[in-house]
Every structure is written in structure tokens, then in C-alpha cells.
GROMACS .gro file of C-alpha atoms in nm:
model
  433
    1MET     CA    1  -1.607   0.350   2.178
    2PHE     CA    2  -1.508   0.144   2.481
    3LEU     CA    3  -1.481  -0.176   2.270
    4THR     CA    4  -1.268   0.028   2.007
    5GLY     CA    5  -1.034   0.138   2.281
    6LEU     CA    6  -0.998  -0.203   2.429
    7ALA     CA    7  -0.925  -0.359   2.097
    8ALA     CA    8  -0.683  -0.091   1.998
    9LEU     CA    9  -0.484  -0.106   2.320
   10ALA     CA   10  -0.499  -0.470   2.404
   11VAL     CA   11  -0.341  -0.601   2.082
   12ILE     CA   12  -0.029  -0.379   2.110
   13PRO     CA   13   0.158  -0.603   2.354
   14THR     CA   14   0.088  -0.918   2.143
   15LEU     CA   15   0.204  -0.790   1.799
   16PRO     CA   16   0.582  -0.852   1.862
   17THR     CA   17   0.505  -1.209   1.987
   18ALA     CA   18   0.277  -1.274   1.682
   19ALA     CA   19   0.543  -1.141   1.438
   20ARG     CA   20   0.812  -1.371   1.602
   21ASP     CA   21   0.584  -1.676   1.580
   22LEU     CA   22   0.494  -1.609   1.217
   23ASP     CA   23   0.872  -1.568   1.122
   24GLY     CA   24   0.802  -1.212   1.019
   25VAL     CA   25   1.013  -0.991   1.262
   26SER     CA   26   1.163  -0.807   0.965
   27LEU     CA   27   0.810  -0.690   0.860
   28TYR     CA   28   0.699  -0.587   1.206
   29PRO     CA   29   0.716  -0.208   1.125
   30LEU     CA   30   0.472  -0.268   0.842
   31VAL     CA   31   0.229  -0.464   1.073
   32ALA     CA   32   0.248  -0.190   1.335
   33GLY     CA   33   0.190   0.083   1.079
   34CYS     CA   34  -0.100  -0.076   0.892
   35PHE     CA   35  -0.363   0.028   1.161
   36VAL     CA   36  -0.277   0.400   1.135
   37ALA     CA   37  -0.252   0.390   0.759
   38ALA     CA   38  -0.597   0.216   0.712
   39SER     CA   39  -0.756   0.454   0.960
   40LEU     CA   40  -0.709   0.725   0.707
   41LEU     CA   41  -0.903   0.537   0.448
   42GLY     CA   42  -1.165   0.430   0.706
   43GLY     CA   43  -1.214   0.796   0.818
   44VAL     CA   44  -1.264   0.916   0.458
   45LEU     CA   45  -1.509   0.639   0.372
   46GLY     CA   46  -1.702   0.668   0.696
   47GLY     CA   47  -1.724   1.052   0.688
   48HIS     CA   48  -1.862   1.080   0.350
   49TRP     CA   49  -2.098   0.782   0.397
   50ALA     CA   50  -2.231   0.946   0.726
   51ASP     CA   51  -2.300   1.268   0.535
   52ARG     CA   52  -2.493   1.082   0.263
   53ALA     CA   53  -2.689   0.838   0.468
   54GLY     CA   54  -2.648   0.920   0.834
   55ALA     CA   55  -2.395   0.811   1.093
   56GLN     CA   56  -2.577   0.490   1.184
   57ARG     CA   57  -2.483   0.287   0.866
   58PRO     CA   58  -2.106   0.333   0.874
   59LEU     CA   59  -2.110   0.278   1.244
   60ALA     CA   60  -2.281  -0.061   1.204
   61ALA     CA   61  -2.060  -0.159   0.912
   62GLY     CA   62  -1.749  -0.057   1.111
   63MET     CA   63  -1.842  -0.267   1.408
   64VAL     CA   64  -1.921  -0.574   1.197
   65LEU     CA   65  -1.597  -0.534   1.009
   66ALA     CA   66  -1.407  -0.503   1.340
   67VAL     CA   67  -1.532  -0.852   1.451
   68ALA     CA   68  -1.439  -1.000   1.115
   69THR     CA   69  -1.090  -0.855   1.121
   70LEU     CA   70  -1.009  -0.970   1.468
   71LEU     CA   71  -1.089  -1.335   1.350
   72VAL     CA   72  -0.867  -1.276   1.046
   73SER     CA   73  -0.580  -1.163   1.262
   74GLY     CA   74  -0.627  -1.443   1.516
   75ALA     CA   75  -0.622  -1.708   1.254
   76SER     CA   76  -0.311  -1.577   1.083
   77THR     CA   77  -0.079  -1.833   0.926
   78SER     CA   78   0.164  -1.576   0.782
   79ILE     CA   79   0.288  -1.226   0.866
   80TRP     CA   80   0.111  -1.091   0.556
   81GLN     CA   81  -0.227  -1.231   0.683
   82LEU     CA   82  -0.158  -1.052   1.014
   83ALA     CA   83  -0.082  -0.730   0.824
   84ALA     CA   84  -0.394  -0.764   0.625
   85GLY     CA   85  -0.590  -0.808   0.949
   86ARG     CA   86  -0.434  -0.500   1.107
   87PHE     CA   87  -0.513  -0.303   0.796
   88LEU     CA   88  -0.880  -0.406   0.801
   89ASP     CA   89  -0.892  -0.327   1.172
   90GLY     CA   90  -0.765   0.016   1.107
   91LEU     CA   91  -1.026   0.060   0.834
   92ALA     CA   92  -1.305  -0.046   1.084
   93GLY     CA   93  -1.159   0.176   1.359
   94GLY     CA   94  -1.157   0.486   1.134
   95MET     CA   95  -1.515   0.427   1.033
   96VAL     CA   96  -1.635   0.380   1.386
   97ALA     CA   97  -1.448   0.692   1.526
   98VAL     CA   98  -1.563   0.922   1.255
   99SER     CA   99  -1.928   0.790   1.279
  100VAL     CA  100  -1.933   0.853   1.639
  101ASN     CA  101  -1.814   1.214   1.606
  102THR     CA  102  -2.056   1.272   1.312
  103ALA     CA  103  -2.344   1.136   1.526
  104ILE     CA  104  -2.259   1.379   1.799
  105GLY     CA  105  -2.255   1.666   1.551
  106GLN     CA  106  -2.583   1.555   1.389
  107THR     CA  107  -2.765   1.483   1.719
  108TYR     CA  108  -2.648   1.697   2.007
  109PRO     CA  109  -2.681   2.073   2.052
  110ASP     CA  110  -2.372   2.280   2.050
  111HIS     CA  111  -2.370   2.335   2.430
  112LEU     CA  112  -2.377   1.965   2.509
  113ARG     CA  113  -2.108   1.852   2.263
  114PRO     CA  114  -1.811   1.912   2.501
  115ARG     CA  115  -1.970   1.691   2.764
  116VAL     CA  116  -2.039   1.417   2.510
  117LEU     CA  117  -1.680   1.428   2.383
  118ALA     CA  118  -1.561   1.411   2.744
  119LEU     CA  119  -1.767   1.098   2.791
  120MET     CA  120  -1.603   0.947   2.480
  121SER     CA  121  -1.264   1.009   2.627
  122THR     CA  122  -1.352   0.845   2.960
  123CYS     CA  123  -1.439   0.529   2.760
  124TRP     CA  124  -1.071   0.479   2.712
  125ILE     CA  125  -0.981   0.477   3.087
  126VAL     CA  126  -1.053   0.109   3.162
  127PRO     CA  127  -0.911  -0.015   2.834
  128SER     CA  128  -0.584   0.169   2.906
  129LEU     CA  129  -0.564   0.035   3.259
  130VAL     CA  130  -0.643  -0.332   3.192
  131GLY     CA  131  -0.601  -0.383   2.818
  132PRO     CA  132  -0.216  -0.405   2.770
  133PRO     CA  133  -0.129  -0.590   3.090
  134LEU     CA  134  -0.420  -0.840   3.055
  135ALA     CA  135  -0.340  -0.904   2.691
  136GLY     CA  136   0.029  -0.956   2.781
  137LEU     CA  137  -0.051  -1.208   3.037
  138VAL     CA  138  -0.290  -1.393   2.811
  139ALA     CA  139  -0.030  -1.404   2.538
  140GLU     CA  140   0.236  -1.527   2.787
  141TRP     CA  141   0.016  -1.795   2.956
  142TRP     CA  142  -0.165  -1.916   2.643
  143THR     CA  143  -0.112  -1.764   2.302
  144TRP     CA  144  -0.152  -1.431   2.133
  145ARG     CA  145  -0.431  -1.580   1.916
  146VAL     CA  146  -0.654  -1.597   2.228
  147VAL     CA  147  -0.625  -1.217   2.257
  148PHE     CA  148  -0.769  -1.161   1.906
  149PHE     CA  149  -1.043  -1.432   1.940
  150GLY     CA  150  -1.137  -1.307   2.287
  151LEU     CA  151  -1.181  -0.948   2.164
  152ALA     CA  152  -1.389  -1.072   1.872
  153ALA     CA  153  -1.613  -1.258   2.111
  154LEU     CA  154  -1.655  -0.940   2.325
  155THR     CA  155  -1.737  -0.726   2.024
  156ALA     CA  156  -1.969  -0.970   1.843
  157LEU     CA  157  -2.282  -0.927   2.057
  158PRO     CA  158  -2.271  -0.543   2.073
  159ALA     CA  159  -2.212  -0.535   1.698
  160LEU     CA  160  -2.522  -0.753   1.639
  161VAL     CA  161  -2.727  -0.537   1.872
  162VAL     CA  162  -2.629  -0.216   1.700
  163VAL     CA  163  -2.707  -0.367   1.353
  164ALA     CA  164  -3.054  -0.493   1.483
  165VAL     CA  165  -3.140  -0.160   1.641
  166LEU     CA  166  -3.041   0.041   1.340
  167ARG     CA  167  -3.240  -0.185   1.110
  168GLY     CA  168  -3.552  -0.133   1.327
  169PRO     CA  169  -3.861   0.085   1.232
  170ALA     CA  170  -3.761   0.370   1.455
  171TRP     CA  171  -3.434   0.434   1.266
  172ALA     CA  172  -3.581   0.334   0.924
  173ALA     CA  173  -3.834   0.610   0.954
  174ARG     CA  174  -3.582   0.878   1.021
  175LYS     CA  175  -3.498   1.115   0.747
  176ALA     CA  176  -3.141   1.100   0.630
  177PRO     CA  177  -2.916   1.409   0.666
  178THR     CA  178  -2.900   1.659   0.385
  179GLU     CA  179  -2.712   1.516   0.090
  180ASP     CA  180  -2.354   1.631   0.069
  181ARG     CA  181  -2.324   1.811  -0.260
  182SER     CA  182  -1.956   1.897  -0.239
  183PRO     CA  183  -1.709   1.692  -0.443
  184ARG     CA  184  -1.622   1.368  -0.262
  185PRO     CA  185  -1.260   1.246  -0.271
  186ALA     CA  186  -1.229   0.952  -0.508
  187LEU     CA  187  -1.153   0.613  -0.352
  188MET     CA  188  -0.825   0.620  -0.544
  189ILE     CA  189  -0.710   0.933  -0.359
  190ALA     CA  190  -0.795   0.781  -0.017
  191THR     CA  191  -0.628   0.454  -0.105
  192ALA     CA  192  -0.312   0.641  -0.226
  193VAL     CA  193  -0.292   0.842   0.100
  194SER     CA  194  -0.332   0.517   0.307
  195LEU     CA  195  -0.065   0.340   0.096
  196GLY     CA  196   0.164   0.645   0.137
  197ALA     CA  197   0.120   0.635   0.512
  198ALA     CA  198   0.193   0.265   0.530
  199LEU     CA  199   0.515   0.304   0.321
  200GLY     CA  200   0.615   0.598   0.531
  201GLN     CA  201   0.569   0.401   0.858
  202TYR     CA  202   0.785   0.115   0.719
  203GLY     CA  203   1.044   0.346   0.567
  204VAL     CA  204   1.129   0.547   0.895
  205SER     CA  205   1.189   0.218   1.082
  206GLY     CA  206   1.547   0.187   0.928
  207TRP     CA  207   1.835   0.399   0.801
  208ASP     CA  208   1.950   0.205   0.494
  209ILE     CA  209   1.889   0.294   0.123
  210ARG     CA  210   1.591   0.051   0.102
  211HIS     CA  211   1.413   0.213   0.396
  212LEU     CA  212   1.488   0.561   0.264
  213LEU     CA  213   1.335   0.472  -0.075
  214PHE     CA  214   1.017   0.344   0.089
  215ALA     CA  215   0.997   0.654   0.309
  216ALA     CA  216   1.058   0.882   0.009
  217GLY     CA  217   0.790   0.708  -0.188
  218GLY     CA  218   0.543   0.708   0.090
  219PHE     CA  219   0.589   1.076   0.176
  220ALA     CA  220   0.568   1.166  -0.200
  221LEU     CA  221   0.233   1.000  -0.212
  222LEU     CA  222   0.111   1.191   0.100
  223GLY     CA  223   0.243   1.516  -0.046
  224VAL     CA  224   0.053   1.475  -0.370
  225PHE     CA  225  -0.277   1.324  -0.247
  226ALA     CA  226  -0.330   1.418   0.115
  227SER     CA  227  -0.436   1.777   0.048
  228ARG     CA  228  -0.723   1.656  -0.159
  229LEU     CA  229  -0.878   1.490   0.149
  230LEU     CA  230  -0.856   1.812   0.353
  231PRO     CA  231  -1.046   2.147   0.349
  232PRO     CA  232  -0.890   2.404   0.112
  233GLY     CA  233  -0.645   2.625   0.287
  234THR     CA  234  -0.538   2.366   0.546
  235TRP     CA  235  -0.162   2.388   0.481
  236ARG     CA  236  -0.177   2.768   0.509
  237ALA     CA  237  -0.394   2.756   0.818
  238ALA     CA  238  -0.684   2.953   0.665
  239ARG     CA  239  -0.930   3.078   0.929
  240GLY     CA  240  -1.199   2.845   1.047
  241LEU     CA  241  -1.210   2.473   0.971
  242PRO     CA  242  -0.878   2.458   0.775
  243ALA     CA  243  -0.679   2.592   1.070
  244THR     CA  244  -0.872   2.369   1.310
  245VAL     CA  245  -0.784   2.061   1.102
  246LEU     CA  246  -0.421   2.152   1.084
  247LEU     CA  247  -0.381   2.201   1.454
  248CYS     CA  248  -0.540   1.864   1.518
  249GLY     CA  249  -0.252   1.709   1.326
  250LEU     CA  250   0.014   1.906   1.502
  251GLY     CA  251  -0.106   1.823   1.849
  252SER     CA  252  -0.166   1.452   1.774
  253GLY     CA  253   0.183   1.423   1.622
  254VAL     CA  254   0.357   1.571   1.931
  255PHE     CA  255   0.173   1.351   2.173
  256PHE     CA  256   0.205   1.020   1.993
  257THR     CA  257   0.577   1.085   1.924
  258LEU     CA  258   0.634   1.133   2.299
  259GLU     CA  259   0.436   0.815   2.361
  260ALA     CA  260   0.653   0.623   2.124
  261TYR     CA  261   1.003   0.758   2.221
  262VAL     CA  262   0.971   0.816   2.595
  263PRO     CA  263   0.926   0.441   2.667
  264LEU     CA  264   1.208   0.355   2.436
  265LEU     CA  265   1.427   0.609   2.620
  266LEU     CA  266   1.336   0.459   2.952
  267VAL     CA  267   1.404   0.105   2.846
  268THR     CA  268   1.720   0.147   2.639
  269ASP     CA  269   1.900   0.433   2.798
  270ARG     CA  270   1.772   0.480   3.157
  271GLY     CA  271   1.729   0.115   3.246
  272ALA     CA  272   1.385   0.188   3.399
  273PRO     CA  273   1.174  -0.118   3.530
  274PRO     CA  274   0.867  -0.210   3.348
  275LEU     CA  275   0.660  -0.077   3.639
  276VAL     CA  276   0.764   0.273   3.564
  277ILE     CA  277   0.655   0.251   3.200
  278GLY     CA  278   0.327   0.097   3.299
  279LEU     CA  279   0.263   0.370   3.549
  280ALA     CA  280   0.342   0.634   3.281
  281PHE     CA  281   0.084   0.483   3.042
  282THR     CA  282  -0.176   0.452   3.319
  283GLY     CA  283  -0.111   0.806   3.447
  284ALA     CA  284  -0.137   0.941   3.088
  285ALA     CA  285  -0.471   0.776   3.036
  286LEU     CA  286  -0.614   0.907   3.363
  287ALA     CA  287  -0.473   1.254   3.291
  288TRP     CA  288  -0.622   1.269   2.948
  289ALA     CA  289  -0.966   1.161   3.080
  290GLY     CA  290  -0.937   1.401   3.374
  291SER     CA  291  -0.849   1.714   3.174
  292SER     CA  292  -1.114   1.629   2.909
  293TRP     CA  293  -1.378   1.598   3.177
  294LEU     CA  294  -1.268   1.929   3.319
  295GLN     CA  295  -1.287   2.112   2.980
  296GLY     CA  296  -1.637   1.973   2.933
  297ARG     CA  297  -1.757   2.162   3.246
  298LEU     CA  298  -1.599   2.497   3.174
  299PRO     CA  299  -1.841   2.788   3.116
  300ALA     CA  300  -1.994   2.785   2.773
  301HIS     CA  301  -1.887   3.141   2.707
  302ARG     CA  302  -1.519   3.054   2.741
  303PRO     CA  303  -1.362   3.086   2.395
  304ARG     CA  304  -1.261   2.744   2.276
  305HIS     CA  305  -0.946   2.866   2.099
  306HIS     CA  306  -0.810   2.984   2.436
  307LEU     CA  307  -0.821   2.625   2.554
  308VAL     CA  308  -0.633   2.527   2.239
  309VAL     CA  309  -0.348   2.766   2.337
  310ALA     CA  310  -0.348   2.625   2.690
  311GLY     CA  311  -0.328   2.272   2.569
  312ALA     CA  312  -0.041   2.348   2.333
  313LEU     CA  313   0.157   2.531   2.601
  314VAL     CA  314   0.116   2.230   2.836
  315GLN     CA  315   0.251   2.012   2.556
  316ALA     CA  316   0.549   2.239   2.515
  317VAL     CA  317   0.624   2.209   2.886
  318ALA     CA  318   0.591   1.824   2.853
  319VAL     CA  319   0.842   1.823   2.565
  320THR     CA  320   1.088   2.027   2.778
  321LEU     CA  321   1.047   1.763   3.056
  322ALA     CA  322   1.126   1.491   2.798
  323ILE     CA  323   1.439   1.668   2.693
  324ALA     CA  324   1.549   1.714   3.050
  325GLY     CA  325   1.469   1.341   3.109
  326THR     CA  326   1.755   1.256   2.862
  327LEU     CA  327   2.010   1.398   3.100
  328PRO     CA  328   2.181   1.138   3.321
  329ALA     CA  329   2.161   1.370   3.621
  330THR     CA  330   1.776   1.365   3.620
  331PRO     CA  331   1.575   1.079   3.763
  332GLU     CA  332   1.397   0.841   3.534
  333TYR     CA  333   1.063   0.970   3.650
  334THR     CA  334   1.135   1.298   3.476
  335ALA     CA  335   1.089   1.160   3.125
  336ALA     CA  336   0.797   0.940   3.244
  337SER     CA  337   0.614   1.241   3.372
  338ALA     CA  338   0.639   1.401   3.029
  339MET     CA  339   0.393   1.151   2.897
  340VAL     CA  340   0.142   1.226   3.175
  341LEU     CA  341   0.170   1.606   3.131
  342ALA     CA  342   0.140   1.576   2.754
  343ALA     CA  343  -0.184   1.383   2.808
  344VAL     CA  344  -0.315   1.663   3.031
  345GLY     CA  345  -0.261   1.898   2.732
  346MET     CA  346  -0.426   1.668   2.484
  347GLY     CA  347  -0.734   1.630   2.708
  348VAL     CA  348  -0.788   1.999   2.676
  349TYR     CA  349  -0.657   2.046   2.320
  350ALA     CA  350  -0.822   1.763   2.121
  351PRO     CA  351  -1.190   1.804   2.242
  352SER     CA  352  -1.173   2.178   2.199
  353LEU     CA  353  -1.065   2.138   1.840
  354THR     CA  354  -1.336   1.883   1.776
  355VAL     CA  355  -1.599   2.112   1.912
  356LEU     CA  356  -1.453   2.401   1.689
  357SER     CA  357  -1.458   2.167   1.378
  358LEU     CA  358  -1.821   2.084   1.428
  359THR     CA  359  -1.904   2.449   1.483
  360HIS     CA  360  -1.742   2.543   1.158
  361SER     CA  361  -1.921   2.274   0.964
  362PRO     CA  362  -2.250   2.352   0.774
  363PRO     CA  363  -2.542   2.118   0.853
  364GLY     CA  364  -2.509   1.791   0.672
  365GLN     CA  365  -2.131   1.816   0.640
  366GLN     CA  366  -2.015   1.721   0.991
  367GLY     CA  367  -1.900   1.387   0.846
  368GLN     CA  368  -1.655   1.560   0.617
  369ALA     CA  369  -1.521   1.766   0.914
  370SER     CA  370  -1.488   1.458   1.126
  371SER     CA  371  -1.309   1.280   0.837
  372ALA     CA  372  -1.074   1.563   0.792
  373MET     CA  373  -0.987   1.571   1.155
  374GLN     CA  374  -0.923   1.195   1.159
  375THR     CA  375  -0.705   1.228   0.848
  376THR     CA  376  -0.489   1.500   0.995
  377GLN     CA  377  -0.462   1.327   1.323
  378ASN     CA  378  -0.315   1.024   1.150
  379LEU     CA  379  -0.108   1.229   0.910
  380GLY     CA  380   0.028   1.420   1.218
  381GLN     CA  381   0.130   1.095   1.382
  382ILE     CA  382   0.305   0.967   1.076
  383THR     CA  383   0.472   1.288   0.975
  384VAL     CA  384   0.595   1.418   1.315
  385LEU     CA  385   0.695   1.070   1.428
  386GLY     CA  386   0.867   1.009   1.090
  387VAL     CA  387   1.063   1.335   1.104
  388ALA     CA  388   1.161   1.274   1.472
  389SER     CA  389   1.268   0.916   1.379
  390ALA     CA  390   1.480   1.049   1.099
  391VAL     CA  391   1.646   1.304   1.334
  392PHE     CA  392   1.703   1.036   1.597
  393ASN     CA  393   1.852   0.780   1.352
  394ALA     CA  394   2.063   1.053   1.180
  395GLY     CA  395   2.208   1.144   1.522
  396LEU     CA  396   2.305   0.786   1.595
  397ALA     CA  397   2.457   0.754   1.253
  398ALA     CA  398   2.662   1.067   1.306
  399GLY     CA  399   2.810   0.916   1.627
  400LEU     CA  400   2.605   1.111   1.877
  401PRO     CA  401   2.541   0.937   2.211
  402ALA     CA  402   2.196   0.806   2.264
  403PRO     CA  403   2.086   1.070   2.506
  404ALA     CA  404   2.173   1.341   2.263
  405ALA     CA  405   1.993   1.171   1.984
  406TYR     CA  406   1.679   1.142   2.199
  407GLY     CA  407   1.726   1.508   2.304
  408ALA     CA  408   1.741   1.623   1.937
  409ALA     CA  409   1.429   1.419   1.844
  410PHE     CA  410   1.237   1.567   2.142
  411GLY     CA  411   1.358   1.922   2.069
  412LEU     CA  412   1.207   1.892   1.720
  413LEU     CA  413   0.867   1.873   1.894
  414LEU     CA  414   0.880   2.231   2.017
  415ALA     CA  415   0.826   2.353   1.662
  416PRO     CA  416   0.464   2.215   1.622
  417CYS     CA  417   0.384   2.323   1.979
  418THR     CA  418   0.484   2.681   1.890
  419LEU     CA  419   0.296   2.680   1.565
  420ALA     CA  420  -0.014   2.565   1.750
  421VAL     CA  421   0.008   2.853   1.993
  422LEU     CA  422   0.058   3.108   1.720
  423LEU     CA  423  -0.221   2.980   1.491
  424ALA     CA  424  -0.488   2.903   1.753
  425ALA     CA  425  -0.663   3.230   1.700
  426ARG     CA  426  -0.743   3.121   1.346
  427THR     CA  427  -0.965   2.843   1.486
  428ALA     CA  428  -1.196   3.092   1.664
  429ARG     CA  429  -1.574   3.077   1.590
  430THR     CA  430  -1.550   3.432   1.462
  431ALA     CA  431  -1.255   3.640   1.334
  432PRO     CA  432  -1.085   3.826   1.624
  433ARG     CA  433  -1.144   4.189   1.632
   0.00000   0.00000   0.00000
């Protein structure tokens, strides 16, 4: 998980430079969106593979693929090769993330799962602190290719160790989990969802007819196929796992939309120095890890859906801060603090939903639950960010000043926060009396 976080965060500052050097700036939105789109497919494949054969096999395959795809990206001679590398990287990342969560569900007892999930969150602290600035310095002093090759070198030895350990007699003698007898989504469905996500990411990056057509096609594919990857009743928030999966997407969409637009607001409208933006990302990482650590040590009898409500309310306050940060009379730190506060909410919100999803999953089907959570997390990012981007671009096209357009995009985020608060009781382990 540490290596996954380092690779995911370190390459972000290098992608614009790579796109420029490869004469592919016009296709940069596609490169940036490939990772999230492929994570959908990787999560589906990894989850069902883990249910059939245990979490260790997709984990090993994901780590080996991660090394290979970093080499592909680092050796890119065209923007399309870089996009392919990012797509494969998302595929590997989705498989690893789902495999880790499935392994927790298959191995740890219920009362230890919150602490293990908190440990997984802390694995992102150091990558978030050193990954982006270090990668930016390497790309500036040498070349962006060194970032990819260096990450591949760091990941290669642990990947080989994992493969060697999992091929040993201790693991070979273990009995595989109960075979999943439920219908598995066809590869075509997962591929269609991943393609729809990629088209949607590209389409919302512009406001001309071409981008609108791409966005319409992408979201049409998501509308037709995405529901087949999710538990029945997800869109109507049926009690238990469906509601839990839905709320995962809502919360993730709110947080990552703030993470995308608050820095843009600070740079383009408030004239904030890079130090402020860097401190906002660092503070958000520490806040997420700290609140996740705290929720892992709350009394076991504390109802988990109460923590979901608390996390959603904190996110709503963060959205309000972001709206206030668009006003010229407020200091630039107002908007920056919204990212930190939103991370506090997610540190409580996300692990609580993961614990509930594993609780709602029958033995041998934790992989499906983890896959569904990964799918809605990515769908939430794409959908909420896409709608917010459409609102923002529409405001600019209508002649609104930039602060008002930002405010409208942020105001939209209050809707998923409110829905999460209202629907949290449906995620409870037992129906409320």
C-alpha cells in the first residue's frame, strides 16, 4: 500500500511535463483520466479473482503489473504510449487496492478490521509528504522519465518478494476461499464501464461540441453498464451493502472534487503562492491519517453508521468553507483549509463504510464487496467531478465572474453531503428499530 501510494502521488507533478515533451498537451485530459478509468476494471477483475482463488494471487499479479507499467510509461515515445501506461497502472492499482481490502476481510476478525484499515491509511502519509515535491524536483533537474524508472526500481524487489512468498509451500497448502457462485460481471461490462469513465474524463475537460459528445457517450456507457457491477438496489440505497456502496461514491466524489478545484481556485483566482497549496495537500494527508487512526480506536460498540453521519457533516462544513473561500473578502487560507477539513471527514467516513461493507458481505464474497466499493469510489469521482466541471464551465460561458463559477461548483457538493447524512442509517448492521 505504501508503494502504491508513492507511485500514485509521485507521478502527478510529472504528467504535464511529459505531455508537453511528447507533443500531446491536447490529450492531457485523457492521460490524466486513464488511471481512474482503469481502476474500475482492475477493481472488478481483482475482486472476483480474489473470491475465486484468494486475495494473494491478484495481489501478486497487480504488483508485477505495476512494475511493468512504470517501465512502459517511462519509455514512452508518444502521448498514446503514456496514456496506455497510465491505463495499465490504474489496472494494477485497482487490483492491489481491492486485494488488500479483501485480504483484510478474509483474514482479520471484525473487531480488528478498523485498526488494520487505519494502518492502511497511514501508509499514505509519507508518500503524500515527499512524493509530489520530490518527483517535481527530479523532473526539473533531470527528466520526468527518471521518476517512472525510479519508482519501478523501488517496486521491483517488493514485488518479487511477494511473488516468491505466495508461491511458497505455506501459501500453497492453504485452502482457497469458498467459490463465489454468484453471477460474475462479464469482462465486456467492466471494459465498457472503464471506457465510459475515460470518455467522461476527457469530455468534461472542454465546453465545445466535440467534448460534449465525448462526455455524453461516456456517461451513456456508465448509465447502461455501471449498475451491473454493483449490488442490486444500489441506486435506490437499499439497506445494507447497496446503501453502503452508494455512500462510498458520494463521499469520494465530494472530497476529490474539492481536491481538484480548490488548488485551481487558489492559483487562478486568489494568486496563492505554491507553498500554500503544498501545505494544503500536506495538511489534508495528515488530517486523513489522523482521523482514520482515531476512528480505529473508538469503542467497538459505537454504531458505525453514526460515524458515517459525522464524516458527511464535516464534509458539508468543508464545502461551506470552500464557498466562503471564493469571496474576495476572505483570506486565501479559507479555501485551503477546506481541503484539510474535508480530509478529516473522509478519514472517519471511508474506513467506517469499508468496515460496514465487509460486515454486510457473506463469507467468500468480500472480494465482490471490495470491488463494488472501488467501483463506486471511482464512479463518484468521475460523476461528481464531471457535473461540477459542467456547472463551472457553464457559469464561465454564461459570463459569470470566476469566483461565482467556483462558488456554484462548490455549492453543488452540498447535495451529496446531504444525501449521505439522510441515507446513513440504511448502512447500519441491523435495521433501526
